[in-house]
PDB file of C-alpha atoms in Angstrom:
ATOM      1  CA  MET A   5     -13.523  10.545  10.111  1.00  0.00           C
ATOM      2  CA  GLU A   6     -13.580  10.693   6.308  1.00  0.00           C
ATOM      3  CA  ARG A   7     -13.464  14.977   6.614  1.00  0.00           C
ATOM      4  CA  ALA A   8     -10.731  14.419   9.343  1.00  0.00           C
ATOM      5  CA  GLU A   9      -8.521  11.866   7.569  1.00  0.00           C
ATOM      6  CA  LEU A  10      -8.775  14.118   4.294  1.00  0.00           C
ATOM      7  CA  ARG A  11      -7.843  17.178   5.689  1.00  0.00           C
ATOM      8  CA  GLY A  12      -5.021  15.629   7.630  1.00  0.00           C
ATOM      9  CA  GLN A  13      -3.609  13.988   3.682  1.00  0.00           C
ATOM     10  CA  ALA A  14      -3.345  17.719   2.033  1.00  0.00           C
ATOM     11  CA  GLY A  15      -1.979  19.328   4.842  1.00  0.00           C
ATOM     12  CA  GLN A  16       1.071  16.983   4.915  1.00  0.00           C
ATOM     13  CA  GLY A  17       3.010  16.136   8.148  1.00  0.00           C
ATOM     14  CA  THR A  18       0.456  14.733  10.082  1.00  0.00           C
ATOM     15  CA  GLY A  19       2.190  12.214  11.852  1.00  0.00           C
ATOM     16  CA  ARG A  20       4.527   8.858  11.068  1.00  0.00           C
ATOM     17  CA  ARG A  21       1.586   6.503  12.007  1.00  0.00           C
ATOM     18  CA  ARG A  22      -1.244   7.857  10.062  1.00  0.00           C
ATOM     19  CA  HIS A  23       1.570   8.383   6.997  1.00  0.00           C
ATOM     20  CA  ARG A  24       1.946   4.778   7.405  1.00  0.00           C
ATOM     21  CA  GLY A  25      -1.493   3.795   7.343  1.00  0.00           C
ATOM     22  CA  HIS A  26      -2.292   5.941   4.750  1.00  0.00           C
ATOM     23  CA  ALA A  27       0.834   4.599   2.262  1.00  0.00           C
ATOM     24  CA  SER A  28      -0.368   0.892   3.002  1.00  0.00           C
ATOM     25  CA  GLN A  29      -3.906   1.496   2.217  1.00  0.00           C
ATOM     26  CA  ASP A  30      -5.275   0.074  -0.945  1.00  0.00           C
ATOM     27  CA  PRO A  31      -5.032   2.982  -3.702  1.00  0.00           C
ATOM     28  CA  ASP A  32      -8.609   2.758  -4.860  1.00  0.00           C
ATOM     29  CA  ILE A  33      -9.758   2.872  -1.547  1.00  0.00           C
ATOM     30  CA  ARG A  34      -8.078   5.902  -0.788  1.00  0.00           C
ATOM     31  CA  LEU A  35      -9.759   7.333  -4.107  1.00  0.00           C
ATOM     32  CA  SER A  36     -12.768   6.159  -2.858  1.00  0.00           C
ATOM     33  CA  LYS A  37     -12.649   8.508   0.601  1.00  0.00           C
ATOM     34  CA  ALA A  38     -11.075  11.500  -1.455  1.00  0.00           C
ATOM     35  CA  LEU A  39     -14.155  11.190  -3.997  1.00  0.00           C
ATOM     36  CA  SER A  40     -16.643  10.958  -0.830  1.00  0.00           C
ATOM     37  CA  TYR A  41     -14.809  13.981   0.861  1.00  0.00           C
ATOM     38  CA  ILE A  42     -14.659  16.051  -2.315  1.00  0.00           C
ATOM     39  CA  LEU A  43     -18.222  15.491  -3.619  1.00  0.00           C
ATOM     40  CA  ARG A  44     -20.235  15.390  -0.205  1.00  0.00           C
ATOM     41  CA  HIS A  45     -18.218  17.950   1.685  1.00  0.00           C
ATOM     42  CA  GLY A  46     -15.359  19.453   0.564  1.00  0.00           C
ATOM     43  CA  ALA A  47     -16.148  20.999  -2.940  1.00  0.00           C
ATOM     44  CA  ALA A  48     -15.865  24.696  -1.473  1.00  0.00           C
ATOM     45  CA  GLU A  49     -12.826  24.619   0.430  1.00  0.00           C
ATOM     46  CA  LEU A  50     -11.041  23.356  -2.353  1.00  0.00           C
ATOM     47  CA  GLY A  51     -12.194  26.150  -4.335  1.00  0.00           C
ATOM     48  CA  LEU A  52     -14.735  24.228  -6.842  1.00  0.00           C
ATOM     49  CA  VAL A  53     -18.038  24.828  -7.706  1.00  0.00           C
ATOM     50  CA  ILE A  54     -20.375  21.838  -7.827  1.00  0.00           C
ATOM     51  CA  GLY A  55     -23.775  22.132  -9.794  1.00  0.00           C
ATOM     52  CA  LYS A  56     -27.023  21.974  -8.416  1.00  0.00           C
ATOM     53  CA  ASP A  57     -27.402  18.174  -9.388  1.00  0.00           C
ATOM     54  CA  GLY A  58     -24.420  17.645  -7.640  1.00  0.00           C
ATOM     55  CA  PHE A  59     -22.247  16.985 -10.556  1.00  0.00           C
ATOM     56  CA  LEU A  60     -18.631  18.255 -10.730  1.00  0.00           C
ATOM     57  CA  ASP A  61     -16.196  17.611 -13.623  1.00  0.00           C
ATOM     58  CA  VAL A  62     -13.915  14.613 -13.646  1.00  0.00           C
ATOM     59  CA  GLU A  63     -11.377  16.912 -15.066  1.00  0.00           C
ATOM     60  CA  GLU A  64     -11.451  19.554 -11.836  1.00  0.00           C
ATOM     61  CA  VAL A  65     -11.570  16.659  -9.372  1.00  0.00           C
ATOM     62  CA  LEU A  66      -7.972  15.293 -10.548  1.00  0.00           C
ATOM     63  CA  ARG A  67      -6.681  18.626  -9.959  1.00  0.00           C
ATOM     64  CA  CYS A  68      -7.289  18.345  -6.489  1.00  0.00           C
ATOM     65  CA  PRO A  69      -4.562  17.217  -4.259  1.00  0.00           C
ATOM     66  CA  GLN A  70      -5.768  14.121  -2.831  1.00  0.00           C
ATOM     67  CA  CYS A  71      -6.319  13.077  -6.862  1.00  0.00           C
ATOM     68  CA  ARG A  72      -3.699  14.242  -8.431  1.00  0.00           C
ATOM     69  CA  HIS A  73      -2.058  11.377  -8.628  1.00  0.00           C
ATOM     70  CA  TYR A  74      -4.981   9.431 -10.350  1.00  0.00           C
ATOM     71  CA  THR A  75      -6.374   9.598 -13.876  1.00  0.00           C
ATOM     72  CA  GLU A  76      -9.606   9.364 -15.412  1.00  0.00           C
ATOM     73  CA  LYS A  77      -9.815   5.863 -15.673  1.00  0.00           C
ATOM     74  CA  ASP A  78      -9.056   5.477 -12.200  1.00  0.00           C
ATOM     75  CA  ILE A  79     -12.209   7.029 -11.142  1.00  0.00           C
ATOM     76  CA  GLN A  80     -14.003   5.238 -13.855  1.00  0.00           C
ATOM     77  CA  ARG A  81     -12.730   2.007 -11.919  1.00  0.00           C
ATOM     78  CA  VAL A  82     -13.662   2.970  -8.662  1.00  0.00           C
ATOM     79  CA  VAL A  83     -17.291   4.250  -9.396  1.00  0.00           C
ATOM     80  CA  GLU A  84     -17.784   0.869 -11.667  1.00  0.00           C
ATOM     81  CA  THR A  85     -16.502  -1.636  -8.929  1.00  0.00           C
ATOM     82  CA  ASN A  86     -17.800   0.319  -5.516  1.00  0.00           C
ATOM     83  CA  ASN A  87     -20.324  -2.169  -4.109  1.00  0.00           C
ATOM     84  CA  LYS A  88     -21.902   0.515  -2.395  1.00  0.00           C
ATOM     85  CA  GLN A  89     -22.746   2.648  -5.831  1.00  0.00           C
ATOM     86  CA  ARG A  90     -21.834   5.718  -3.641  1.00  0.00           C
ATOM     87  CA  PHE A  91     -21.444   7.965  -6.944  1.00  0.00           C
ATOM     88  CA  THR A  92     -22.422   8.295 -10.709  1.00  0.00           C
ATOM     89  CA  LEU A  93     -20.831   8.987 -13.668  1.00  0.00           C
ATOM     90  CA  ARG A  94     -22.233  10.983 -16.806  1.00  0.00           C
ATOM     91  CA  ARG A  95     -21.061  12.968 -19.607  1.00  0.00           C
ATOM     92  CA  HIS A  96     -22.598  16.721 -19.647  1.00  0.00           C
ATOM     93  CA  PRO A  97     -24.995  16.881 -22.339  1.00  0.00           C
ATOM     94  CA  GLU A  98     -23.661  20.107 -23.716  1.00  0.00           C
ATOM     95  CA  THR A  99     -20.111  20.125 -23.449  1.00  0.00           C
ATOM     96  CA  GLY A 100     -19.738  16.542 -23.494  1.00  0.00           C
ATOM     97  CA  MET A 101     -17.189  16.310 -19.990  1.00  0.00           C
ATOM     98  CA  LEU A 102     -17.231  13.425 -17.647  1.00  0.00           C
ATOM     99  CA  GLN A 103     -18.490  14.336 -14.830  1.00  0.00           C
ATOM    100  CA  ILE A 104     -19.311  12.472 -11.268  1.00  0.00           C
ATOM    101  CA  ARG A 105     -21.519  13.282  -8.448  1.00  0.00           C
ATOM    102  CA  ALA A 106     -22.130  11.321  -4.817  1.00  0.00           C
ATOM    103  CA  ASN A 107     -25.179  10.006  -4.733  1.00  0.00           C
ATOM    104  CA  GLN A 108     -25.709  10.824  -1.180  1.00  0.00           C
ATOM    105  CA  GLY A 109     -24.338  11.675   2.152  1.00  0.00           C
ATOM    106  CA  HIS A 110     -23.885  15.933   1.125  1.00  0.00           C
ATOM    107  CA  SER A 111     -23.460  18.374   4.110  1.00  0.00           C
ATOM    108  CA  LEU A 112     -22.789  20.597   0.767  1.00  0.00           C
ATOM    109  CA  GLN A 113     -26.175  22.329  -0.433  1.00  0.00           C
ATOM    110  CA  VAL A 114     -27.529  20.530  -3.525  1.00  0.00           C
ATOM    111  CA  GLU A 115     -30.914  20.976  -4.963  1.00  0.00           C
ATOM    112  CA  GLU A 116     -31.388  18.669  -7.656  1.00  0.00           C
ATOM    113  CA  LEU A 117     -30.201  15.132  -6.389  1.00  0.00           C
ATOM    114  CA  GLU A 118     -32.380  12.233  -8.146  1.00  0.00           C
ATOM    115  CA  LEU A 119     -34.526  11.711  -5.144  1.00  0.00           C
ATOM    116  CA  ILE A 120     -37.823   9.194  -6.093  1.00  0.00           C
ATOM    117  CA  PRO A 121     -40.472  10.439  -3.198  1.00  0.00           C
ATOM    118  CA  ILE A 122     -41.608   7.297  -1.217  1.00  0.00           C
ATOM    119  CA  THR A 123     -45.450   7.414  -0.505  1.00  0.00           C
ATOM    120  CA  GLU A 124     -48.241   5.314  -0.198  1.00  0.00           C
ATOM    121  CA  ALA A 125     -49.911   6.693  -3.829  1.00  0.00           C
ATOM    122  CA  ALA A 126     -46.904   5.485  -5.139  1.00  0.00           C
ATOM    123  CA  GLY A 127     -46.987   2.217  -3.579  1.00  0.00           C
ATOM    124  CA  ASN A 128     -43.243   2.097  -3.281  1.00  0.00           C
ATOM    125  CA  ILE A 129     -42.698   2.082   0.643  1.00  0.00           C
ATOM    126  CA  PRO A 130     -39.942  -0.574   1.793  1.00  0.00           C
ATOM    127  CA  GLU A 131     -40.995  -3.418   3.904  1.00  0.00           C
ATOM    128  CA  GLN A 132     -37.924  -2.459   6.465  1.00  0.00           C
ATOM    129  CA  ALA A 133     -36.283   0.693   6.873  1.00  0.00           C
ATOM    130  CA  VAL A 134     -32.948   0.567   9.243  1.00  0.00           C
ATOM    131  CA  HIS A 135     -30.785   3.033  10.654  1.00  0.00           C
ATOM    132  CA  GLY A 136     -27.224   1.145  11.673  1.00  0.00           C
ATOM    133  CA  THR A 137     -25.360   3.131  15.076  1.00  0.00           C
ATOM    134  CA  TYR A 138     -23.133   2.327  17.591  1.00  0.00           C
ATOM    135  CA  ARG A 139     -23.948   1.783  21.626  1.00  0.00           C
ATOM    136  CA  ARG A 140     -22.412   4.682  22.424  1.00  0.00           C
ATOM    137  CA  HIS A 141     -25.218   6.903  20.858  1.00  0.00           C
ATOM    138  CA  TRP A 142     -27.657   5.011  21.715  1.00  0.00           C
ATOM    139  CA  HIS A 143     -28.656   6.994  24.770  1.00  0.00           C
ATOM    140  CA  SER A 144     -28.887  10.190  23.268  1.00  0.00           C
ATOM    141  CA  ILE A 145     -30.906   8.518  19.723  1.00  0.00           C
ATOM    142  CA  LYS A 146     -33.263   6.844  22.478  1.00  0.00           C
ATOM    143  CA  GLY A 147     -33.994  10.296  24.156  1.00  0.00           C
ATOM    144  CA  GLU A 148     -33.539  12.596  21.208  1.00  0.00           C
ATOM    145  CA  GLY A 149     -34.665  10.578  18.336  1.00  0.00           C
ATOM    146  CA  LEU A 150     -32.162  10.444  14.941  1.00  0.00           C
ATOM    147  CA  ARG A 151     -30.797  13.598  13.269  1.00  0.00           C
ATOM    148  CA  CYS A 152     -29.336  14.953  10.597  1.00  0.00           C
ATOM    149  CA  MET A 153     -26.275  16.192  11.883  1.00  0.00           C
ATOM    150  CA  SER A 154     -23.887  17.988   9.576  1.00  0.00           C
ATOM    151  CA  ARG A 155     -25.602  15.835   6.387  1.00  0.00           C
ATOM    152  CA  ARG A 156     -28.910  17.052   4.680  1.00  0.00           C
ATOM    153  CA  HIS A 157     -30.755  14.126   5.487  1.00  0.00           C
ATOM    154  CA  ILE A 158     -30.811  11.010   7.942  1.00  0.00           C
ATOM    155  CA  HIS A 159     -29.733   7.677   6.339  1.00  0.00           C
ATOM    156  CA  LEU A 160     -31.929   4.445   6.354  1.00  0.00           C
ATOM    157  CA  ALA A 161     -31.251   1.046   4.936  1.00  0.00           C
ATOM    158  CA  PRO A 162     -34.095  -1.057   3.272  1.00  0.00           C
ATOM    159  CA  GLY A 163     -32.660  -4.198   5.627  1.00  0.00           C
ATOM    160  CA  LEU A 164     -30.082  -5.304   7.625  1.00  0.00           C
ATOM    161  CA  PRO A 165     -25.857  -5.285   6.243  1.00  0.00           C
ATOM    162  CA  GLY A 166     -25.497  -8.592   4.381  1.00  0.00           C
ATOM    163  CA  GLN A 167     -29.096  -8.881   3.105  1.00  0.00           C
ATOM    164  CA  GLY A 168     -29.694  -8.913  -0.376  1.00  0.00           C
ATOM    165  CA  GLY A 169     -30.667  -5.407  -2.418  1.00  0.00           C
ATOM    166  CA  VAL A 170     -28.930  -3.493   0.372  1.00  0.00           C
ATOM    167  CA  PRO A 171     -25.647  -2.302  -1.215  1.00  0.00           C
ATOM    168  CA  SER A 172     -25.112   1.073   0.748  1.00  0.00           C
ATOM    169  CA  GLY A 173     -27.204   3.128   3.904  1.00  0.00           C
ATOM    170  CA  ILE A 174     -25.518   1.183   6.545  1.00  0.00           C
ATOM    171  CA  ARG A 175     -22.206   0.330   7.388  1.00  0.00           C
ATOM    172  CA  SER A 176     -21.337  -3.310   8.421  1.00  0.00           C
ATOM    173  CA  ASP A 177     -19.785  -2.838  11.785  1.00  0.00           C
ATOM    174  CA  CYS A 178     -22.716  -1.138  13.085  1.00  0.00           C
ATOM    175  CA  GLU A 179     -23.754  -2.624  16.339  1.00  0.00           C
ATOM    176  CA  LEU A 180     -26.988  -1.255  16.653  1.00  0.00           C
ATOM    177  CA  ALA A 181     -30.348  -1.768  14.087  1.00  0.00           C
ATOM    178  CA  ILE A 182     -33.229   0.996  14.421  1.00  0.00           C
ATOM    179  CA  PHE A 183     -35.741  -0.246  12.611  1.00  0.00           C
ATOM    180  CA  ILE A 184     -38.315   2.979  11.612  1.00  0.00           C
ATOM    181  CA  GLU A 185     -42.607   2.554  11.643  1.00  0.00           C
ATOM    182  CA  LEU A 186     -42.337   4.258   7.949  1.00  0.00           C
ATOM    183  CA  GLY A 187     -45.852   4.072   7.245  1.00  0.00           C
ATOM    184  CA  LYS A 188     -46.388   6.039  10.423  1.00  0.00           C
ATOM    185  CA  ALA A 189     -44.052   8.695   9.878  1.00  0.00           C
ATOM    186  CA  ILE A 190     -44.625   9.023   6.241  1.00  0.00           C
ATOM    187  CA  LYS A 191     -49.028   9.420   7.498  1.00  0.00           C
ATOM    188  CA  ASP A 192     -47.207  12.138   9.932  1.00  0.00           C
ATOM    189  CA  GLY A 193     -45.941  14.271   7.390  1.00  0.00           C
ATOM    190  CA  ILE A 194     -42.293  13.606   7.388  1.00  0.00           C
ATOM    191  CA  PRO A 195     -40.690  13.089   3.547  1.00  0.00           C
ATOM    192  CA  PHE A 196     -38.771   9.925   2.837  1.00  0.00           C
ATOM    193  CA  TYR A 197     -36.861   9.506  -0.561  1.00  0.00           C
ATOM    194  CA  PHE A 198     -35.002   6.891  -2.171  1.00  0.00           C
ATOM    195  CA  SER A 199     -31.367   7.940  -3.647  1.00  0.00           C
ATOM    196  CA  THR A 200     -29.939   6.380  -6.851  1.00  0.00           C
ATOM    197  CA  ASN A 201     -28.467   3.419  -5.258  1.00  0.00           C
ATOM    198  CA  ARG A 202     -31.588   2.811  -3.137  1.00  0.00           C
ATOM    199  CA  VAL A 203     -30.411   4.216   0.073  1.00  0.00           C
ATOM    200  CA  ILE A 204     -33.994   5.503   2.389  1.00  0.00           C
ATOM    201  CA  LEU A 205     -33.248   9.603   2.865  1.00  0.00           C
ATOM    202  CA  THR A 206     -35.273  11.824   5.098  1.00  0.00           C
ATOM    203  CA  PRO A 207     -34.744  15.272   6.049  1.00  0.00           C
ATOM    204  CA  GLY A 208     -36.597  14.446   9.568  1.00  0.00           C
ATOM    205  CA  ASN A 209     -39.006  16.717  10.563  1.00  0.00           C
ATOM    206  CA  GLU A 210     -38.999  20.620  10.942  1.00  0.00           C
ATOM    207  CA  ASP A 211     -36.104  20.459  13.575  1.00  0.00           C
ATOM    208  CA  GLY A 212     -34.470  17.899  10.930  1.00  0.00           C
ATOM    209  CA  VAL A 213     -34.962  15.151  13.505  1.00  0.00           C
ATOM    210  CA  LEU A 214     -36.941  11.534  13.173  1.00  0.00           C
ATOM    211  CA  PRO A 215     -38.354  11.296  16.694  1.00  0.00           C
ATOM    212  CA  PRO A 216     -38.064   7.990  18.716  1.00  0.00           C
ATOM    213  CA  LYS A 217     -41.741   7.521  18.931  1.00  0.00           C
ATOM    214  CA  TYR A 218     -41.465   6.194  15.042  1.00  0.00           C
ATOM    215  CA  PHE A 219     -38.662   3.524  16.427  1.00  0.00           C
ATOM    216  CA  GLN A 220     -40.171   0.296  15.802  1.00  0.00           C
ATOM    217  CA  ARG A 221     -37.541  -1.772  17.388  1.00  0.00           C
ATOM    218  CA  VAL A 222     -34.066  -1.661  18.267  1.00  0.00           C
ATOM    219  CA  LEU A 223     -31.514  -4.748  17.420  1.00  0.00           C
ATOM    220  CA  GLN A 224     -28.341  -5.379  18.521  1.00  0.00           C
ATOM    221  CA  LEU A 225     -26.141  -6.756  15.935  1.00  0.00           C
ATOM    222  CA  LYS A 226     -22.754  -6.647  17.872  1.00  0.00           C
ATOM    223  CA  PRO A 227     -21.286  -9.137  20.300  1.00  0.00           C
ATOM    224  CA  SER A 228     -24.443 -10.965  19.679  1.00  0.00           C
ATOM    225  CA  ARG A 229     -28.096 -10.481  18.528  1.00  0.00           C
ATOM    226  CA  CYS A 230     -30.461  -9.339  20.932  1.00  0.00           C
ATOM    227  CA  VAL A 231     -33.777  -7.048  20.627  1.00  0.00           C
ATOM    228  CA  LEU A 232     -33.006  -4.006  23.202  1.00  0.00           C
ATOM    229  CA  PRO A 233     -36.050  -1.944  25.007  1.00  0.00           C
ATOM    230  CA  LEU A 234     -37.127   1.410  23.635  1.00  0.00           C
ATOM    231  CA  ASP A 235     -38.073   2.897  27.184  1.00  0.00           C
TER     232      ASP A 235
END
């Protein structure tokens, strides 16, 4: 959704209704969406060379059509106030240039994200690992499992939206929560990681899938809470 919206913004003339919605949207939200698109998906399309660690000079970001009306201070504010902690800022160790990175969600090839392996030996397996989704997807997920799709990882959260310590990893409007048997999947050789902002990431098995056999339970969140059958 973010990619489609931002391609439309860059292309101009996308229709009166979309233009009105874009104009009335909070500037910081527009900037956050633009940063997500550029850093996760669109850098190559925009002619930007993103580092293996996912960092890009803020100066380069501000030259993009989506960000030309913003400043370095605007980016710093959005990063600092983002309640999902989607981004990281740093000064390049050699050039001193301010750089920004998306903490997860990439479709771009990023090889050196700061991911922390989740293992029994490390003793850092969380009590819960939850994937949020929508009712319309449940039939295919129940039969085929969770897939990376266009991203490099399947995203899980260490709890439900609104619970303490769950800033990101699951959207607040999700209708279903799929609880994963993390320990069982890890024993079977499926890797899991924590991102910088504590989102749980997995590439799935060799086919990029987290099979249904690792589904512990499925909780319907909306319109009312109830447990759904797994079979």
